[in-house]
Amino acid sequence: QILVIARIIVTPFQRGAPISGRYQSHSPKEIAQMIMTEFLLQQALNDEWQRVFFDEKRVGLGVFVVVIYCIALLSTIVTASWVDGTVSILLLPSFVSALVSAWMNIAIFWNRLENQRKKVAIDTVNGFVGSLSMPESRIPLL
């Protein structure tokens, strides 16, 4: 990814490089700063997701972080396409990887949520059945 971002940052400084989108009115230095900011943001979110999901095993928070990470990565790809469309294609494998990570995180979260619901339902039924049975000492003698 860093080589792709380096190529995107260098593109505005080349003579006659066509810039489209929201960056037309900005200087090459401003463009480089904006692109680098977006890149560092999505890298920080990637690192945060890995820490939350793998190290802390907080799957619910991991879902939130990975979704924000995918949005930031998509924003970086869109920005890259405005500066250099062919280079933005090189970021697509990273985006696919992020989507697979998001799917994995959401699937694990959903599975844990379903298991928790099943456990609560079983505990409720067991508690109800247990309250219906009378202790032996209270059974009336005939």
JSON list of C-alpha atoms in Angstrom, two decimals:
[
{"chain": "A", "resi": 1, "resn": "GLN", "atom": "CA", "xyz": [0.00, 0.00, 0.00]},
{"chain": "A", "resi": 2, "resn": "ILE", "atom": "CA", "xyz": [2.75, 2.44, 0.83]},
{"chain": "A", "resi": 3, "resn": "LEU", "atom": "CA", "xyz": [4.17, 2.22, -2.70]},
{"chain": "A", "resi": 4, "resn": "VAL", "atom": "CA", "xyz": [0.74, 2.95, -4.15]},
{"chain": "A", "resi": 5, "resn": "ILE", "atom": "CA", "xyz": [0.29, 5.94, -1.87]},
{"chain": "A", "resi": 6, "resn": "ALA", "atom": "CA", "xyz": [3.80, 7.16, -2.74]},
{"chain": "A", "resi": 7, "resn": "ARG", "atom": "CA", "xyz": [2.88, 7.00, -6.43]},
{"chain": "A", "resi": 8, "resn": "ILE", "atom": "CA", "xyz": [-0.34, 8.92, -5.78]},
{"chain": "A", "resi": 9, "resn": "ILE", "atom": "CA", "xyz": [1.50, 11.61, -3.81]},
{"chain": "A", "resi": 10, "resn": "VAL", "atom": "CA", "xyz": [4.12, 12.04, -6.54]},
{"chain": "A", "resi": 11, "resn": "THR", "atom": "CA", "xyz": [1.56, 12.28, -9.38]},
{"chain": "A", "resi": 12, "resn": "PRO", "atom": "CA", "xyz": [0.37, 15.88, -8.68]},
{"chain": "A", "resi": 13, "resn": "PHE", "atom": "CA", "xyz": [3.97, 17.10, -8.79]},
{"chain": "A", "resi": 14, "resn": "GLN", "atom": "CA", "xyz": [4.51, 15.80, -12.32]},
{"chain": "A", "resi": 15, "resn": "ARG", "atom": "CA", "xyz": [4.09, 18.36, -15.07]},
{"chain": "A", "resi": 16, "resn": "GLY", "atom": "CA", "xyz": [0.75, 18.26, -16.79]},
{"chain": "A", "resi": 17, "resn": "ALA", "atom": "CA", "xyz": [-0.68, 15.55, -14.56]},
{"chain": "A", "resi": 18, "resn": "PRO", "atom": "CA", "xyz": [-4.47, 15.82, -14.90]},
{"chain": "A", "resi": 19, "resn": "ILE", "atom": "CA", "xyz": [-6.25, 16.04, -11.56]},
{"chain": "A", "resi": 20, "resn": "SER", "atom": "CA", "xyz": [-10.01, 15.58, -11.40]},
{"chain": "A", "resi": 21, "resn": "GLY", "atom": "CA", "xyz": [-12.62, 15.78, -8.70]},
{"chain": "A", "resi": 22, "resn": "ARG", "atom": "CA", "xyz": [-12.31, 17.91, -5.60]},
{"chain": "A", "resi": 23, "resn": "TYR", "atom": "CA", "xyz": [-8.54, 18.34, -5.92]},
{"chain": "A", "resi": 24, "resn": "GLN", "atom": "CA", "xyz": [-8.47, 20.50, -9.06]},
{"chain": "A", "resi": 25, "resn": "SER", "atom": "CA", "xyz": [-8.27, 23.76, -7.13]},
{"chain": "A", "resi": 26, "resn": "HIS", "atom": "CA", "xyz": [-5.58, 22.60, -4.68]},
{"chain": "A", "resi": 27, "resn": "SER", "atom": "CA", "xyz": [-1.83, 22.86, -4.92]},
{"chain": "A", "resi": 28, "resn": "PRO", "atom": "CA", "xyz": [0.21, 19.64, -5.22]},
{"chain": "A", "resi": 29, "resn": "LYS", "atom": "CA", "xyz": [1.43, 20.08, -1.64]},
{"chain": "A", "resi": 30, "resn": "GLU", "atom": "CA", "xyz": [-2.13, 20.31, -0.32]},
{"chain": "A", "resi": 31, "resn": "ILE", "atom": "CA", "xyz": [-3.13, 17.27, -2.37]},
{"chain": "A", "resi": 32, "resn": "ALA", "atom": "CA", "xyz": [-0.22, 15.28, -0.96]},
{"chain": "A", "resi": 33, "resn": "GLN", "atom": "CA", "xyz": [-1.17, 16.28, 2.61]},
{"chain": "A", "resi": 34, "resn": "MET", "atom": "CA", "xyz": [-4.83, 15.30, 2.11]},
{"chain": "A", "resi": 35, "resn": "ILE", "atom": "CA", "xyz": [-3.95, 11.94, 0.59]},
{"chain": "A", "resi": 36, "resn": "MET", "atom": "CA", "xyz": [-1.41, 11.19, 3.29]},
{"chain": "A", "resi": 37, "resn": "THR", "atom": "CA", "xyz": [-3.96, 12.11, 5.99]},
{"chain": "A", "resi": 38, "resn": "GLU", "atom": "CA", "xyz": [-6.52, 9.72, 4.52]},
{"chain": "A", "resi": 39, "resn": "PHE", "atom": "CA", "xyz": [-3.91, 6.98, 4.21]},
{"chain": "A", "resi": 40, "resn": "LEU", "atom": "CA", "xyz": [-2.68, 7.38, 7.79]},
{"chain": "A", "resi": 41, "resn": "LEU", "atom": "CA", "xyz": [-6.28, 7.39, 9.06]},
{"chain": "A", "resi": 42, "resn": "GLN", "atom": "CA", "xyz": [-7.13, 4.14, 7.34]},
{"chain": "A", "resi": 43, "resn": "GLN", "atom": "CA", "xyz": [-3.84, 2.58, 8.48]},
{"chain": "A", "resi": 44, "resn": "ALA", "atom": "CA", "xyz": [-4.56, 3.61, 12.08]},
{"chain": "A", "resi": 45, "resn": "LEU", "atom": "CA", "xyz": [-8.04, 2.09, 11.85]},
{"chain": "A", "resi": 46, "resn": "ASN", "atom": "CA", "xyz": [-6.55, -1.12, 10.44]},
{"chain": "A", "resi": 47, "resn": "ASP", "atom": "CA", "xyz": [-4.09, -1.33, 13.34]},
{"chain": "A", "resi": 48, "resn": "GLU", "atom": "CA", "xyz": [-6.86, -0.56, 15.83]},
{"chain": "A", "resi": 49, "resn": "TRP", "atom": "CA", "xyz": [-9.10, -3.28, 14.41]},
{"chain": "A", "resi": 50, "resn": "GLN", "atom": "CA", "xyz": [-6.30, -5.84, 14.65]},
{"chain": "A", "resi": 51, "resn": "ARG", "atom": "CA", "xyz": [-5.63, -4.86, 18.26]},
{"chain": "A", "resi": 52, "resn": "VAL", "atom": "CA", "xyz": [-9.31, -4.93, 19.25]},
{"chain": "A", "resi": 53, "resn": "PHE", "atom": "CA", "xyz": [-10.18, -8.13, 17.41]},
{"chain": "A", "resi": 54, "resn": "PHE", "atom": "CA", "xyz": [-7.08, -10.29, 17.81]},
{"chain": "A", "resi": 55, "resn": "ASP", "atom": "CA", "xyz": [-5.46, -9.03, 21.01]},
{"chain": "A", "resi": 56, "resn": "GLU", "atom": "CA", "xyz": [-8.44, -8.01, 23.12]},
{"chain": "A", "resi": 57, "resn": "LYS", "atom": "CA", "xyz": [-10.95, -10.38, 21.47]},
{"chain": "A", "resi": 58, "resn": "ARG", "atom": "CA", "xyz": [-13.68, -7.74, 21.66]},
{"chain": "A", "resi": 59, "resn": "VAL", "atom": "CA", "xyz": [-15.74, -8.88, 18.70]},
{"chain": "A", "resi": 60, "resn": "GLY", "atom": "CA", "xyz": [-18.59, -6.36, 19.09]},
{"chain": "A", "resi": 61, "resn": "LEU", "atom": "CA", "xyz": [-16.25, -3.38, 19.11]},
{"chain": "A", "resi": 62, "resn": "GLY", "atom": "CA", "xyz": [-14.30, -5.02, 16.30]},
{"chain": "A", "resi": 63, "resn": "VAL", "atom": "CA", "xyz": [-17.40, -4.91, 14.07]},
{"chain": "A", "resi": 64, "resn": "PHE", "atom": "CA", "xyz": [-17.68, -1.15, 14.60]},
{"chain": "A", "resi": 65, "resn": "VAL", "atom": "CA", "xyz": [-13.98, -0.52, 13.95]},
{"chain": "A", "resi": 66, "resn": "VAL", "atom": "CA", "xyz": [-13.76, -2.73, 10.86]},
{"chain": "A", "resi": 67, "resn": "VAL", "atom": "CA", "xyz": [-16.80, -1.06, 9.26]},
{"chain": "A", "resi": 68, "resn": "ILE", "atom": "CA", "xyz": [-15.25, 2.38, 9.82]},
{"chain": "A", "resi": 69, "resn": "TYR", "atom": "CA", "xyz": [-11.96, 1.01, 8.45]},
{"chain": "A", "resi": 70, "resn": "CYS", "atom": "CA", "xyz": [-13.68, -0.21, 5.27]},
{"chain": "A", "resi": 71, "resn": "ILE", "atom": "CA", "xyz": [-15.27, 3.21, 4.79]},
{"chain": "A", "resi": 72, "resn": "ALA", "atom": "CA", "xyz": [-11.90, 4.95, 5.27]},
{"chain": "A", "resi": 73, "resn": "LEU", "atom": "CA", "xyz": [-10.21, 2.59, 2.84]},
{"chain": "A", "resi": 74, "resn": "LEU", "atom": "CA", "xyz": [-12.95, 3.15, 0.27]},
{"chain": "A", "resi": 75, "resn": "SER", "atom": "CA", "xyz": [-12.46, 6.90, 0.71]},
{"chain": "A", "resi": 76, "resn": "THR", "atom": "CA", "xyz": [-8.74, 6.47, 0.10]},
{"chain": "A", "resi": 77, "resn": "ILE", "atom": "CA", "xyz": [-9.46, 4.49, -3.08]},
{"chain": "A", "resi": 78, "resn": "VAL", "atom": "CA", "xyz": [-11.86, 7.16, -4.35]},
{"chain": "A", "resi": 79, "resn": "THR", "atom": "CA", "xyz": [-9.31, 9.88, -3.62]},
{"chain": "A", "resi": 80, "resn": "ALA", "atom": "CA", "xyz": [-6.63, 7.88, -5.38]},
{"chain": "A", "resi": 81, "resn": "SER", "atom": "CA", "xyz": [-8.85, 7.49, -8.42]},
{"chain": "A", "resi": 82, "resn": "TRP", "atom": "CA", "xyz": [-9.23, 11.28, -8.68]},
{"chain": "A", "resi": 83, "resn": "VAL", "atom": "CA", "xyz": [-5.48, 11.74, -8.68]},
{"chain": "A", "resi": 84, "resn": "ASP", "atom": "CA", "xyz": [-4.39, 8.64, -10.63]},
{"chain": "A", "resi": 85, "resn": "GLY", "atom": "CA", "xyz": [-7.06, 6.18, -11.68]},
{"chain": "A", "resi": 86, "resn": "THR", "atom": "CA", "xyz": [-4.74, 3.35, -12.66]},
{"chain": "A", "resi": 87, "resn": "VAL", "atom": "CA", "xyz": [-2.94, 3.40, -9.33]},
{"chain": "A", "resi": 88, "resn": "SER", "atom": "CA", "xyz": [-6.19, 3.25, -7.37]},
{"chain": "A", "resi": 89, "resn": "ILE", "atom": "CA", "xyz": [-6.80, -0.20, -8.84]},
{"chain": "A", "resi": 90, "resn": "LEU", "atom": "CA", "xyz": [-3.78, -1.41, -6.88]},
{"chain": "A", "resi": 91, "resn": "LEU", "atom": "CA", "xyz": [-5.61, -0.60, -3.64]},
{"chain": "A", "resi": 92, "resn": "LEU", "atom": "CA", "xyz": [-8.52, -2.91, -4.48]},
{"chain": "A", "resi": 93, "resn": "PRO", "atom": "CA", "xyz": [-6.86, -6.08, -3.06]},
{"chain": "A", "resi": 94, "resn": "SER", "atom": "CA", "xyz": [-6.54, -4.26, 0.28]},
{"chain": "A", "resi": 95, "resn": "PHE", "atom": "CA", "xyz": [-10.22, -3.35, 0.11]},
{"chain": "A", "resi": 96, "resn": "VAL", "atom": "CA", "xyz": [-11.21, -6.96, -0.65]},
{"chain": "A", "resi": 97, "resn": "SER", "atom": "CA", "xyz": [-9.07, -8.09, 2.29]},
{"chain": "A", "resi": 98, "resn": "ALA", "atom": "CA", "xyz": [-10.82, -5.55, 4.53]},
{"chain": "A", "resi": 99, "resn": "LEU", "atom": "CA", "xyz": [-14.23, -6.79, 3.36]},
{"chain": "A", "resi": 100, "resn": "VAL", "atom": "CA", "xyz": [-13.27, -10.40, 4.14]},
{"chain": "A", "resi": 101, "resn": "SER", "atom": "CA", "xyz": [-12.09, -9.28, 7.59]},
{"chain": "A", "resi": 102, "resn": "ALA", "atom": "CA", "xyz": [-15.34, -7.42, 8.15]},
{"chain": "A", "resi": 103, "resn": "TRP", "atom": "CA", "xyz": [-17.38, -10.44, 7.05]},
{"chain": "A", "resi": 104, "resn": "MET", "atom": "CA", "xyz": [-15.38, -12.70, 9.37]},
{"chain": "A", "resi": 105, "resn": "ASN", "atom": "CA", "xyz": [-15.82, -10.32, 12.31]},
{"chain": "A", "resi": 106, "resn": "ILE", "atom": "CA", "xyz": [-19.57, -9.90, 11.70]},
{"chain": "A", "resi": 107, "resn": "ALA", "atom": "CA", "xyz": [-20.07, -13.68, 11.30]},
{"chain": "A", "resi": 108, "resn": "ILE", "atom": "CA", "xyz": [-18.32, -14.37, 14.61]},
{"chain": "A", "resi": 109, "resn": "PHE", "atom": "CA", "xyz": [-20.28, -11.61, 16.33]},
{"chain": "A", "resi": 110, "resn": "TRP", "atom": "CA", "xyz": [-23.58, -12.93, 14.97]},
{"chain": "A", "resi": 111, "resn": "ASN", "atom": "CA", "xyz": [-22.71, -16.50, 15.98]},
{"chain": "A", "resi": 112, "resn": "ARG", "atom": "CA", "xyz": [-21.87, -15.42, 19.54]},
{"chain": "A", "resi": 113, "resn": "LEU", "atom": "CA", "xyz": [-25.07, -13.40, 19.73]},
{"chain": "A", "resi": 114, "resn": "GLU", "atom": "CA", "xyz": [-27.16, -16.38, 18.61]},
{"chain": "A", "resi": 115, "resn": "ASN", "atom": "CA", "xyz": [-25.42, -18.70, 21.10]},
{"chain": "A", "resi": 116, "resn": "GLN", "atom": "CA", "xyz": [-26.03, -16.20, 23.89]},
{"chain": "A", "resi": 117, "resn": "ARG", "atom": "CA", "xyz": [-29.73, -16.00, 22.99]},
{"chain": "A", "resi": 118, "resn": "LYS", "atom": "CA", "xyz": [-30.00, -19.80, 22.95]},
{"chain": "A", "resi": 119, "resn": "LYS", "atom": "CA", "xyz": [-28.32, -20.01, 26.35]},
{"chain": "A", "resi": 120, "resn": "VAL", "atom": "CA", "xyz": [-30.69, -17.42, 27.82]},
{"chain": "A", "resi": 121, "resn": "ALA", "atom": "CA", "xyz": [-33.68, -19.30, 26.41]},
{"chain": "A", "resi": 122, "resn": "ILE", "atom": "CA", "xyz": [-32.45, -22.63, 27.82]},
{"chain": "A", "resi": 123, "resn": "ASP", "atom": "CA", "xyz": [-31.75, -21.07, 31.22]},
{"chain": "A", "resi": 124, "resn": "THR", "atom": "CA", "xyz": [-35.22, -19.53, 31.23]},
{"chain": "A", "resi": 125, "resn": "VAL", "atom": "CA", "xyz": [-36.88, -22.84, 30.41]},
{"chain": "A", "resi": 126, "resn": "ASN", "atom": "CA", "xyz": [-34.79, -24.69, 33.01]},
{"chain": "A", "resi": 127, "resn": "GLY", "atom": "CA", "xyz": [-35.63, -22.06, 35.62]},
{"chain": "A", "resi": 128, "resn": "PHE", "atom": "CA", "xyz": [-39.34, -22.34, 34.83]},
{"chain": "A", "resi": 129, "resn": "VAL", "atom": "CA", "xyz": [-39.33, -26.14, 34.92]},
{"chain": "A", "resi": 130, "resn": "GLY", "atom": "CA", "xyz": [-37.32, -26.10, 38.14]},
{"chain": "A", "resi": 131, "resn": "SER", "atom": "CA", "xyz": [-39.85, -23.83, 39.81]},
{"chain": "A", "resi": 132, "resn": "LEU", "atom": "CA", "xyz": [-42.70, -26.22, 38.94]},
{"chain": "A", "resi": 133, "resn": "SER", "atom": "CA", "xyz": [-41.18, -29.21, 40.72]},
{"chain": "A", "resi": 134, "resn": "MET", "atom": "CA", "xyz": [-41.96, -29.46, 44.41]},
{"chain": "A", "resi": 135, "resn": "PRO", "atom": "CA", "xyz": [-39.32, -30.45, 46.90]},
{"chain": "A", "resi": 136, "resn": "GLU", "atom": "CA", "xyz": [-39.72, -33.96, 48.38]},
{"chain": "A", "resi": 137, "resn": "SER", "atom": "CA", "xyz": [-40.31, -32.62, 51.87]},
{"chain": "A", "resi": 138, "resn": "ARG", "atom": "CA", "xyz": [-43.44, -30.80, 50.72]},
{"chain": "A", "resi": 139, "resn": "ILE", "atom": "CA", "xyz": [-45.04, -33.76, 48.96]},
{"chain": "A", "resi": 140, "resn": "PRO", "atom": "CA", "xyz": [-48.29, -34.58, 50.77]},
{"chain": "A", "resi": 141, "resn": "LEU", "atom": "CA", "xyz": [-48.56, -38.04, 52.22]},
{"chain": "A", "resi": 142, "resn": "LEU", "atom": "CA", "xyz": [-51.72, -40.01, 51.45]}
]
